[in-house]
Short mmCIF file of C-alpha atoms and ligand atoms in Angstrom, two decimals:
data_model
loop_
_atom_site.label_atom_id
_atom_site.label_comp_id
_atom_site.label_asym_id
_atom_site.label_seq_id
_atom_site.Cartn_x
_atom_site.Cartn_y
_atom_site.Cartn_z
CA MET S 701 14.50 -46.38 -6.90
CA LYS S 702 15.62 -43.04 -8.02
CA ALA S 703 18.63 -41.44 -6.35
CA VAL S 704 20.99 -38.53 -6.84
CA ARG S 705 24.59 -39.82 -6.78
CA ILE S 706 28.09 -38.72 -7.63
CA HIS S 707 30.50 -40.90 -9.64
CA GLU S 708 33.29 -38.39 -9.27
CA TYR S 709 34.01 -35.23 -7.27
CA GLY S 710 33.34 -31.78 -8.71
CA GLY S 711 30.75 -29.10 -9.37
CA PRO S 712 26.96 -29.38 -9.42
CA GLU S 713 27.25 -31.11 -12.84
CA VAL S 714 28.56 -34.33 -11.19
CA LEU S 715 25.19 -34.92 -9.55
CA VAL S 716 23.48 -37.70 -11.50
CA TYR S 717 19.79 -38.57 -11.11
CA GLU S 718 19.58 -42.28 -11.80
CA ASP S 719 18.04 -45.67 -11.00
CA ILE S 720 19.68 -47.84 -8.42
CA GLU S 721 18.61 -50.86 -6.42
CA THR S 722 16.35 -50.14 -3.47
CA PRO S 723 18.27 -51.17 -0.27
CA ALA S 724 16.92 -53.68 2.22
CA PRO S 725 17.33 -53.10 5.96
CA GLY S 726 19.95 -55.29 7.65
CA PRO S 727 20.22 -55.95 11.38
CA ASP S 728 19.70 -52.74 13.34
CA GLN S 729 18.77 -50.77 10.27
CA VAL S 730 15.57 -48.94 9.39
CA LEU S 731 14.41 -48.39 5.74
CA VAL S 732 12.68 -45.01 5.33
CA HIS S 733 10.53 -44.08 2.27
CA VAL S 734 11.92 -40.58 1.98
CA ARG S 735 9.31 -37.90 1.29
CA ALA S 736 11.70 -34.93 1.49
CA ALA S 737 15.49 -34.39 1.78
CA ALA S 738 17.16 -31.11 2.83
CA VAL S 739 20.17 -29.66 1.06
CA ASN S 740 23.09 -28.71 3.39
CA PRO S 741 26.58 -27.18 2.79
CA VAL S 742 28.04 -30.48 4.00
CA ASP S 743 26.53 -32.16 0.91
CA VAL S 744 28.35 -29.69 -1.22
CA ALA S 745 31.58 -30.36 0.74
CA VAL S 746 31.19 -34.13 0.15
CA ARG S 747 30.46 -33.46 -3.53
CA THR S 748 33.67 -31.43 -3.93
CA ASP S 749 35.87 -33.78 -1.81
CA SER S 750 36.50 -31.04 0.75
CA PHE S 751 35.00 -33.01 3.67
CA PRO S 752 36.74 -36.14 4.95
CA THR S 753 34.60 -39.13 4.06
CA PRO S 754 35.42 -42.85 4.33
CA ARG S 755 33.18 -43.72 1.30
CA GLN S 756 34.43 -43.01 -2.27
CA PRO S 757 32.14 -42.49 -5.26
CA PRO S 758 29.78 -43.75 -6.57
CA LYS S 759 27.63 -42.65 -3.60
CA THR S 760 24.29 -41.00 -2.83
CA LEU S 761 24.51 -37.55 -1.28
CA GLY S 762 22.42 -36.09 1.47
CA SER S 763 22.53 -35.75 5.25
CA ASP S 764 18.88 -34.94 6.20
CA GLY S 765 15.45 -36.21 5.36
CA ALA S 766 11.94 -37.06 6.51
CA GLY S 767 9.56 -39.81 5.50
CA VAL S 768 7.70 -42.91 6.50
CA VAL S 769 9.32 -46.12 7.87
CA GLU S 770 8.91 -48.79 5.12
CA ALA S 771 10.57 -51.77 6.94
CA VAL S 772 12.92 -52.55 9.86
CA GLY S 773 15.72 -55.06 10.08
CA PRO S 774 16.19 -57.82 12.69
CA GLY S 775 16.72 -56.52 16.21
CA VAL S 776 15.19 -53.09 15.74
CA ARG S 777 13.06 -51.97 18.68
CA GLY S 778 11.05 -48.78 19.14
CA VAL S 779 10.68 -47.88 15.42
CA ALA S 780 8.01 -49.67 13.31
CA PRO S 781 6.71 -49.60 9.67
CA GLY S 782 4.28 -46.68 9.21
CA ASP S 783 6.05 -44.38 11.68
CA GLU S 784 6.61 -40.83 10.42
CA VAL S 785 10.24 -39.78 11.15
CA PHE S 786 12.92 -37.27 10.37
CA PHE S 787 16.71 -37.77 10.60
CA THR S 788 20.10 -36.29 10.10
CA GLY S 789 23.68 -37.62 9.80
CA LEU S 790 23.65 -39.61 6.54
CA GLY S 791 25.78 -39.19 3.45
CA VAL S 792 29.31 -39.14 4.90
CA GLY S 793 29.96 -42.62 6.30
CA THR S 794 26.75 -43.99 4.79
CA GLU S 795 24.60 -43.63 1.68
CA GLY S 796 22.61 -40.39 1.81
CA SER S 797 19.05 -39.06 1.74
CA TYR S 798 18.83 -37.79 -1.87
CA ALA S 799 16.82 -40.89 -2.84
CA GLU S 800 13.43 -42.47 -2.69
CA TYR S 801 14.57 -44.77 0.12
CA ALA S 802 17.29 -44.39 2.76
CA LEU S 803 18.77 -46.62 5.53
CA ILE S 804 19.11 -45.09 8.92
CA ALA S 805 20.09 -46.40 12.36
CA PRO S 806 17.19 -46.76 14.77
CA ALA S 807 18.76 -44.15 17.04
CA GLN S 808 18.66 -41.58 14.14
CA ALA S 809 14.80 -41.85 13.76
CA VAL S 810 13.11 -38.95 15.45
CA ARG S 811 9.30 -38.76 15.49
CA LYS S 812 8.08 -36.20 13.02
CA PRO S 813 6.18 -33.25 14.55
CA ALA S 814 2.52 -33.74 13.81
CA ASN S 815 1.87 -30.11 12.87
CA VAL S 816 4.42 -29.68 10.05
CA SER S 817 4.94 -31.17 6.60
CA PHE S 818 7.59 -33.70 5.55
CA GLU S 819 9.40 -30.92 3.71
CA GLU S 820 9.51 -28.82 6.88
CA SER S 821 10.57 -31.79 9.01
CA ALA S 822 13.44 -32.56 6.60
CA ALA S 823 14.65 -28.99 7.23
CA LEU S 824 15.04 -29.56 10.99
CA GLY S 825 17.83 -32.08 11.39
CA LEU S 826 21.28 -30.65 10.82
CA ALA S 827 20.29 -26.98 11.09
CA PHE S 828 18.50 -27.24 14.47
CA SER S 829 20.86 -29.82 16.04
CA THR S 830 23.86 -27.64 15.16
CA ALA S 831 22.21 -24.39 16.45
CA TRP S 832 21.15 -26.18 19.64
CA TYR S 833 24.51 -27.78 20.21
CA GLY S 834 26.36 -24.50 19.55
CA LEU S 835 24.10 -22.15 21.56
CA ALA S 836 22.84 -24.31 24.43
CA ARG S 837 25.65 -26.92 24.93
CA ARG S 838 28.82 -25.05 23.87
CA ALA S 839 28.04 -21.43 24.54
CA ALA S 840 25.57 -22.14 27.32
CA LEU S 841 23.44 -19.13 26.40
CA ALA S 842 21.53 -18.00 29.46
CA VAL S 843 18.18 -16.24 29.96
CA GLY S 844 18.63 -12.50 29.78
CA GLU S 845 21.96 -12.60 27.88
CA THR S 846 22.34 -10.81 24.56
CA THR S 847 23.38 -12.77 21.50
CA LEU S 848 24.32 -11.88 17.93
CA ILE S 849 23.44 -14.45 15.24
CA GLN S 850 25.57 -13.94 12.17
CA GLY S 851 24.15 -15.33 8.93
CA ALA S 852 20.62 -15.39 10.33
CA GLY S 853 18.96 -15.92 6.93
CA GLY S 854 20.74 -19.26 6.43
CA GLY S 855 19.63 -22.71 7.45
CA VAL S 856 21.53 -22.80 10.73
CA GLY S 857 21.27 -19.09 11.47
CA SER S 858 17.43 -19.07 11.12
CA ALA S 859 17.28 -21.96 13.57
CA ALA S 860 19.69 -20.23 15.95
CA VAL S 861 17.59 -17.03 16.03
CA GLN S 862 14.51 -19.02 17.06
CA LEU S 863 16.32 -21.12 19.68
CA ALA S 864 17.99 -18.06 21.24
CA HIS S 865 14.57 -16.26 21.43
CA ALA S 866 12.97 -19.41 22.88
CA LYS S 867 15.74 -19.54 25.51
CA GLY S 868 14.86 -16.06 26.77
CA ALA S 869 17.90 -14.20 25.24
CA ARG S 870 17.80 -10.74 23.61
CA VAL S 871 18.56 -11.62 19.96
CA LEU S 872 20.46 -9.42 17.57
CA ALA S 873 20.94 -10.81 14.08
CA THR S 874 22.54 -9.99 10.70
CA ALA S 875 20.97 -10.77 7.30
CA GLY S 876 21.64 -9.76 3.66
CA GLY S 877 19.06 -7.44 2.18
CA PRO S 878 15.72 -5.89 3.30
CA ASP S 879 13.64 -8.98 2.48
CA ALA S 880 15.86 -11.29 4.59
CA VAL S 881 15.94 -8.69 7.44
CA ALA S 882 12.10 -8.57 7.51
CA ARG S 883 11.90 -12.46 7.53
CA VAL S 884 14.50 -12.84 10.32
CA ARG S 885 12.56 -10.33 12.40
CA GLU S 886 9.46 -12.56 12.01
CA LEU S 887 11.47 -15.50 13.49
CA GLY S 888 11.83 -13.65 16.76
CA ALA S 889 14.94 -11.48 16.45
CA ASP S 890 14.71 -8.27 18.49
CA GLU S 891 16.95 -6.31 16.13
CA VAL S 892 18.10 -7.26 12.66
CA ILE S 893 21.02 -5.52 10.96
CA ASP S 894 21.31 -5.47 7.17
CA ARG S 895 24.96 -6.38 6.75
CA ARG S 896 24.94 -5.15 3.17
CA SER S 897 24.04 -1.59 4.01
CA ALA S 898 25.04 -1.05 7.64
CA ASP S 899 28.25 -1.21 9.61
CA VAL S 900 27.59 -4.23 11.85
CA VAL S 901 30.01 -3.34 14.60
CA SER S 902 28.74 0.20 15.15
CA GLU S 903 25.13 -0.94 14.91
CA VAL S 904 25.74 -3.63 17.62
CA LYS S 905 27.43 -1.06 19.77
CA ARG S 906 24.58 1.39 19.33
CA LEU S 907 21.86 -1.27 20.00
CA THR S 908 23.70 -2.40 23.23
CA GLU S 909 24.55 1.15 24.34
CA GLY S 910 28.24 0.50 23.94
CA ARG S 911 28.23 -2.75 26.00
CA GLY S 912 28.43 -5.38 23.27
CA VAL S 913 26.93 -8.94 23.22
CA ASP S 914 27.56 -11.87 25.55
CA VAL S 915 27.50 -14.52 22.77
CA VAL S 916 28.17 -14.35 19.07
CA PHE S 917 26.87 -17.44 17.05
CA GLU S 918 29.09 -17.24 14.03
CA THR S 919 28.36 -19.13 10.79
CA VAL S 920 30.99 -17.22 8.61
CA VAL S 921 34.04 -17.20 10.90
CA SER S 922 36.63 -16.30 8.27
CA ALA S 923 34.74 -13.15 7.25
CA ASN S 924 33.66 -12.01 10.67
CA LEU S 925 35.90 -13.05 13.52
CA ALA S 926 37.75 -9.71 13.82
CA ALA S 927 34.47 -7.84 13.98
CA ASP S 928 33.00 -10.39 16.45
CA LEU S 929 35.87 -9.68 18.81
CA ALA S 930 35.13 -6.02 18.63
CA MET S 931 31.40 -6.64 19.53
CA ILE S 932 31.64 -8.95 22.58
CA VAL S 933 31.60 -7.95 26.24
CA LYS S 934 34.65 -8.71 28.36
CA GLY S 935 34.61 -12.47 28.81
CA GLY S 936 32.26 -12.88 25.93
CA ARG S 937 31.93 -16.14 23.90
CA ILE S 938 32.06 -16.64 20.25
CA VAL S 939 30.81 -20.00 19.09
CA CYS S 940 32.28 -20.83 15.61
CA ILE S 941 30.08 -23.01 13.44
CA GLY S 942 31.15 -22.48 9.83
CA SER S 943 33.98 -20.94 7.93
CA PRO S 944 34.29 -20.84 4.11
CA ASP S 945 38.03 -20.42 4.51
CA PRO S 946 39.31 -23.03 6.98
CA SER S 947 42.49 -21.19 7.88
CA ILE S 948 41.26 -18.37 10.15
CA GLN S 949 43.32 -15.46 11.50
CA ILE S 950 42.86 -14.57 15.21
CA PRO S 951 43.66 -10.91 16.01
CA PHE S 952 45.54 -11.78 19.23
CA GLY S 953 45.55 -8.30 20.72
CA THR S 954 41.75 -7.84 20.50
CA ALA S 955 41.04 -11.36 21.69
CA THR S 956 43.22 -10.99 24.77
CA ALA S 957 41.99 -7.43 25.51
CA VAL S 958 38.40 -8.73 25.96
CA ASP S 959 39.29 -12.14 27.52
CA ALA S 960 37.46 -13.74 24.64
CA SER S 961 36.31 -17.38 24.73
CA LEU S 962 36.55 -18.83 21.29
CA LEU S 963 34.39 -22.00 21.11
CA PHE S 964 34.06 -24.35 18.18
CA ALA S 965 31.17 -26.77 17.63
CA SER S 966 30.66 -29.67 15.32
CA SER S 967 27.36 -31.52 14.64
CA SER S 968 29.39 -34.73 14.73
CA ASN S 969 29.88 -34.14 18.46
CA ALA S 970 26.22 -33.21 18.76
CA LYS S 971 25.59 -36.77 17.63
CA ARG S 972 27.76 -38.09 20.43
CA ALA S 973 25.98 -35.68 22.87
CA GLY S 974 22.71 -37.40 21.91
CA VAL S 975 21.32 -35.90 18.74
CA ALA S 976 18.00 -37.84 19.01
CA GLU S 977 17.46 -36.34 22.42
CA ILE S 978 18.24 -32.83 21.07
CA LEU S 979 15.97 -33.28 18.02
CA GLY S 980 13.26 -34.83 20.20
CA GLU S 981 13.16 -31.62 22.19
CA VAL S 982 13.23 -29.55 18.94
CA ALA S 983 10.24 -31.58 17.67
CA ALA S 984 8.35 -30.96 20.94
CA MET S 985 9.07 -27.22 20.65
CA VAL S 986 7.82 -27.29 17.04
CA GLU S 987 4.60 -28.94 18.18
CA ARG S 988 4.19 -26.37 20.90
CA GLY S 989 4.58 -23.59 18.30
CA GLU S 990 7.91 -22.31 19.77
CA LEU S 991 10.01 -23.13 16.78
CA ARG S 992 9.25 -23.49 13.14
CA PRO S 993 11.30 -25.05 10.37
CA VAL S 994 12.19 -22.49 7.67
CA VAL S 995 11.83 -23.82 4.12
CA GLY S 996 12.88 -21.38 1.48
CA ARG S 997 12.51 -23.48 -1.66
CA VAL S 998 11.17 -26.97 -2.54
CA VAL S 999 12.82 -28.46 -5.63
CA PRO S 1000 12.18 -31.87 -7.31
CA LEU S 1001 14.87 -34.44 -6.55
CA SER S 1002 15.60 -34.71 -10.23
CA GLN S 1003 16.72 -31.04 -10.13
CA ALA S 1004 19.34 -31.57 -7.35
CA ARG S 1005 21.94 -29.73 -9.50
CA GLU S 1006 19.83 -26.60 -9.60
CA ALA S 1007 19.31 -26.96 -5.79
CA HIS S 1008 23.09 -26.98 -5.19
CA GLU S 1009 23.44 -23.90 -7.42
CA LEU S 1010 20.67 -22.17 -5.35
CA LEU S 1011 22.50 -22.99 -2.17
CA ALA S 1012 25.61 -21.26 -3.52
CA GLY S 1013 23.70 -18.05 -4.18
CA HIS S 1014 21.57 -15.76 -1.95
CA HIS S 1015 18.81 -17.83 -0.39
CA PHE S 1016 16.63 -17.82 2.72
CA GLY S 1017 16.22 -20.79 5.06
CA LYS S 1018 16.50 -24.37 3.83
CA ILE S 1019 16.32 -25.77 0.23
CA VAL S 1020 14.47 -29.06 0.28
CA LEU S 1021 14.29 -31.80 -2.40
CA VAL S 1022 11.20 -33.93 -3.03
CA PRO S 1023 11.44 -37.31 -4.74
N1 NAP B 757 29.80 -27.07 12.67
C1 NAP B 757 28.90 -27.81 12.12
O1 NAP B 757 28.70 -28.95 12.59
C2 NAP B 757 28.09 -27.30 11.05
C3 NAP B 757 26.79 -27.83 10.80
C4 NAP B 757 25.99 -27.20 9.81
C5 NAP B 757 26.56 -26.21 8.99
N2 NAP B 757 27.82 -25.79 9.25
C6 NAP B 757 28.42 -24.68 8.40
O2 NAP B 757 27.79 -23.48 8.89
C7 NAP B 757 27.67 -22.57 7.77
C8 NAP B 757 26.23 -22.16 7.64
O3 NAP B 757 25.45 -23.28 7.24
P1 NAP B 757 23.95 -23.05 6.71
O4 NAP B 757 23.35 -24.39 6.41
O5 NAP B 757 23.26 -22.05 7.55
O6 NAP B 757 24.33 -22.36 5.22
P2 NAP B 757 23.49 -21.41 4.39
O7 NAP B 757 22.00 -21.76 4.44
O8 NAP B 757 24.11 -21.30 3.05
O9 NAP B 757 23.49 -19.97 5.09
C9 NAP B 757 24.67 -19.14 5.10
C10 NAP B 757 24.26 -17.74 5.42
O10 NAP B 757 25.41 -16.90 5.65
C11 NAP B 757 25.12 -15.60 5.12
N3 NAP B 757 26.41 -14.90 4.89
C12 NAP B 757 27.25 -15.04 3.85
N4 NAP B 757 28.27 -14.27 4.02
C13 NAP B 757 28.17 -13.68 5.26
C14 NAP B 757 28.89 -12.80 5.96
N5 NAP B 757 30.14 -12.33 5.56
N6 NAP B 757 28.45 -12.39 7.24
C15 NAP B 757 27.23 -12.80 7.65
N7 NAP B 757 26.44 -13.71 6.97
C16 NAP B 757 26.93 -14.13 5.81
C17 NAP B 757 24.35 -15.93 3.87
O11 NAP B 757 23.63 -14.74 3.54
P3 NAP B 757 23.46 -14.26 2.08
O12 NAP B 757 22.45 -15.19 1.42
O13 NAP B 757 22.92 -12.89 2.18
O14 NAP B 757 24.78 -14.34 1.39
C18 NAP B 757 23.42 -17.06 4.27
O15 NAP B 757 22.26 -16.56 4.87
C19 NAP B 757 28.25 -23.35 6.56
O16 NAP B 757 29.59 -22.96 6.43
C20 NAP B 757 28.19 -24.80 6.96
O17 NAP B 757 29.15 -25.67 6.34
C21 NAP B 757 28.55 -26.32 10.17
#
């Protein structure tokens, strides 16, 4: 089969599109014929050796995918050949989804929503499970609360906007540029601030009549934490999802003045909290038309290097590879 692997760590140029042996499912494994694989920042972190991973190169990248079950190993119950599924959580401790076939655990297989494509289903896994875990489980966003989604044009942010709207919150969001602003509004945000041309803190204050927001969903902590602390209500929560710079500075005075709750959330813990259950609910909401996967670009698997370059630049929603 064709797969995109790394033989060493480095830039996009270390991604190699090559032939490898098609795996066979062992006990408690499911072989999926991959029809689409999403590109996530964690794949880049694995490629550059900036994410702790027990598997050394050569290895196949990719956390997320969607496809058709080809075969199941001994002992597998509840998943059968022919089932259409999507999944997340490959590529760190296991081989990844950037391939024509991938092995998953039965518990990772979530039934694909009937009303969306494989490309759209592949875009659901990590983005929606992280948004759900951060907003619903960690921040416990409640009906009637006001939330600010930072980085709303990205994969996780575009999921968070929709989930917050579906949960009955008032949704404020930031996006980069007029096109992204318009698209985030279409996802259900009540107010979208163009972070390139507006002062986000004063806009949030204006839109909330000086009150601030109850919850910030923050995907770029190192850039925005000081501003977030200036935009929350007393006792407000900031749920921290991503940070390009891992060593963040906390302005102690501002944080204590507003009794801030800083929360952190990892999709690894979403797995332990029952990622299949979370994604099963996401899939049901997609089928009811309450959520929709946001695919910005579809790229051939053979051009995974270009896909990683696109992820590093300005993009909207998810970038998806098709074998
Ligand atoms: N905790 C977890 O388990 C977990 C899970 C998934 C992802 N993550 C992390 O979460 C982050 C977002 O992931 P993603 O998949 O959504 O990435 P993504 O698709 O690349 O989106 C990132 C978004 O952030 C925007 N952005 C950049 N600088 C910003 C700033 N200073 N303020 C506000 N927005 C800004 C970008 O907008 P422009 O295009 O305009 O620059 C882009 O829309 C990444 O760091 C990722 O590693 C964490």
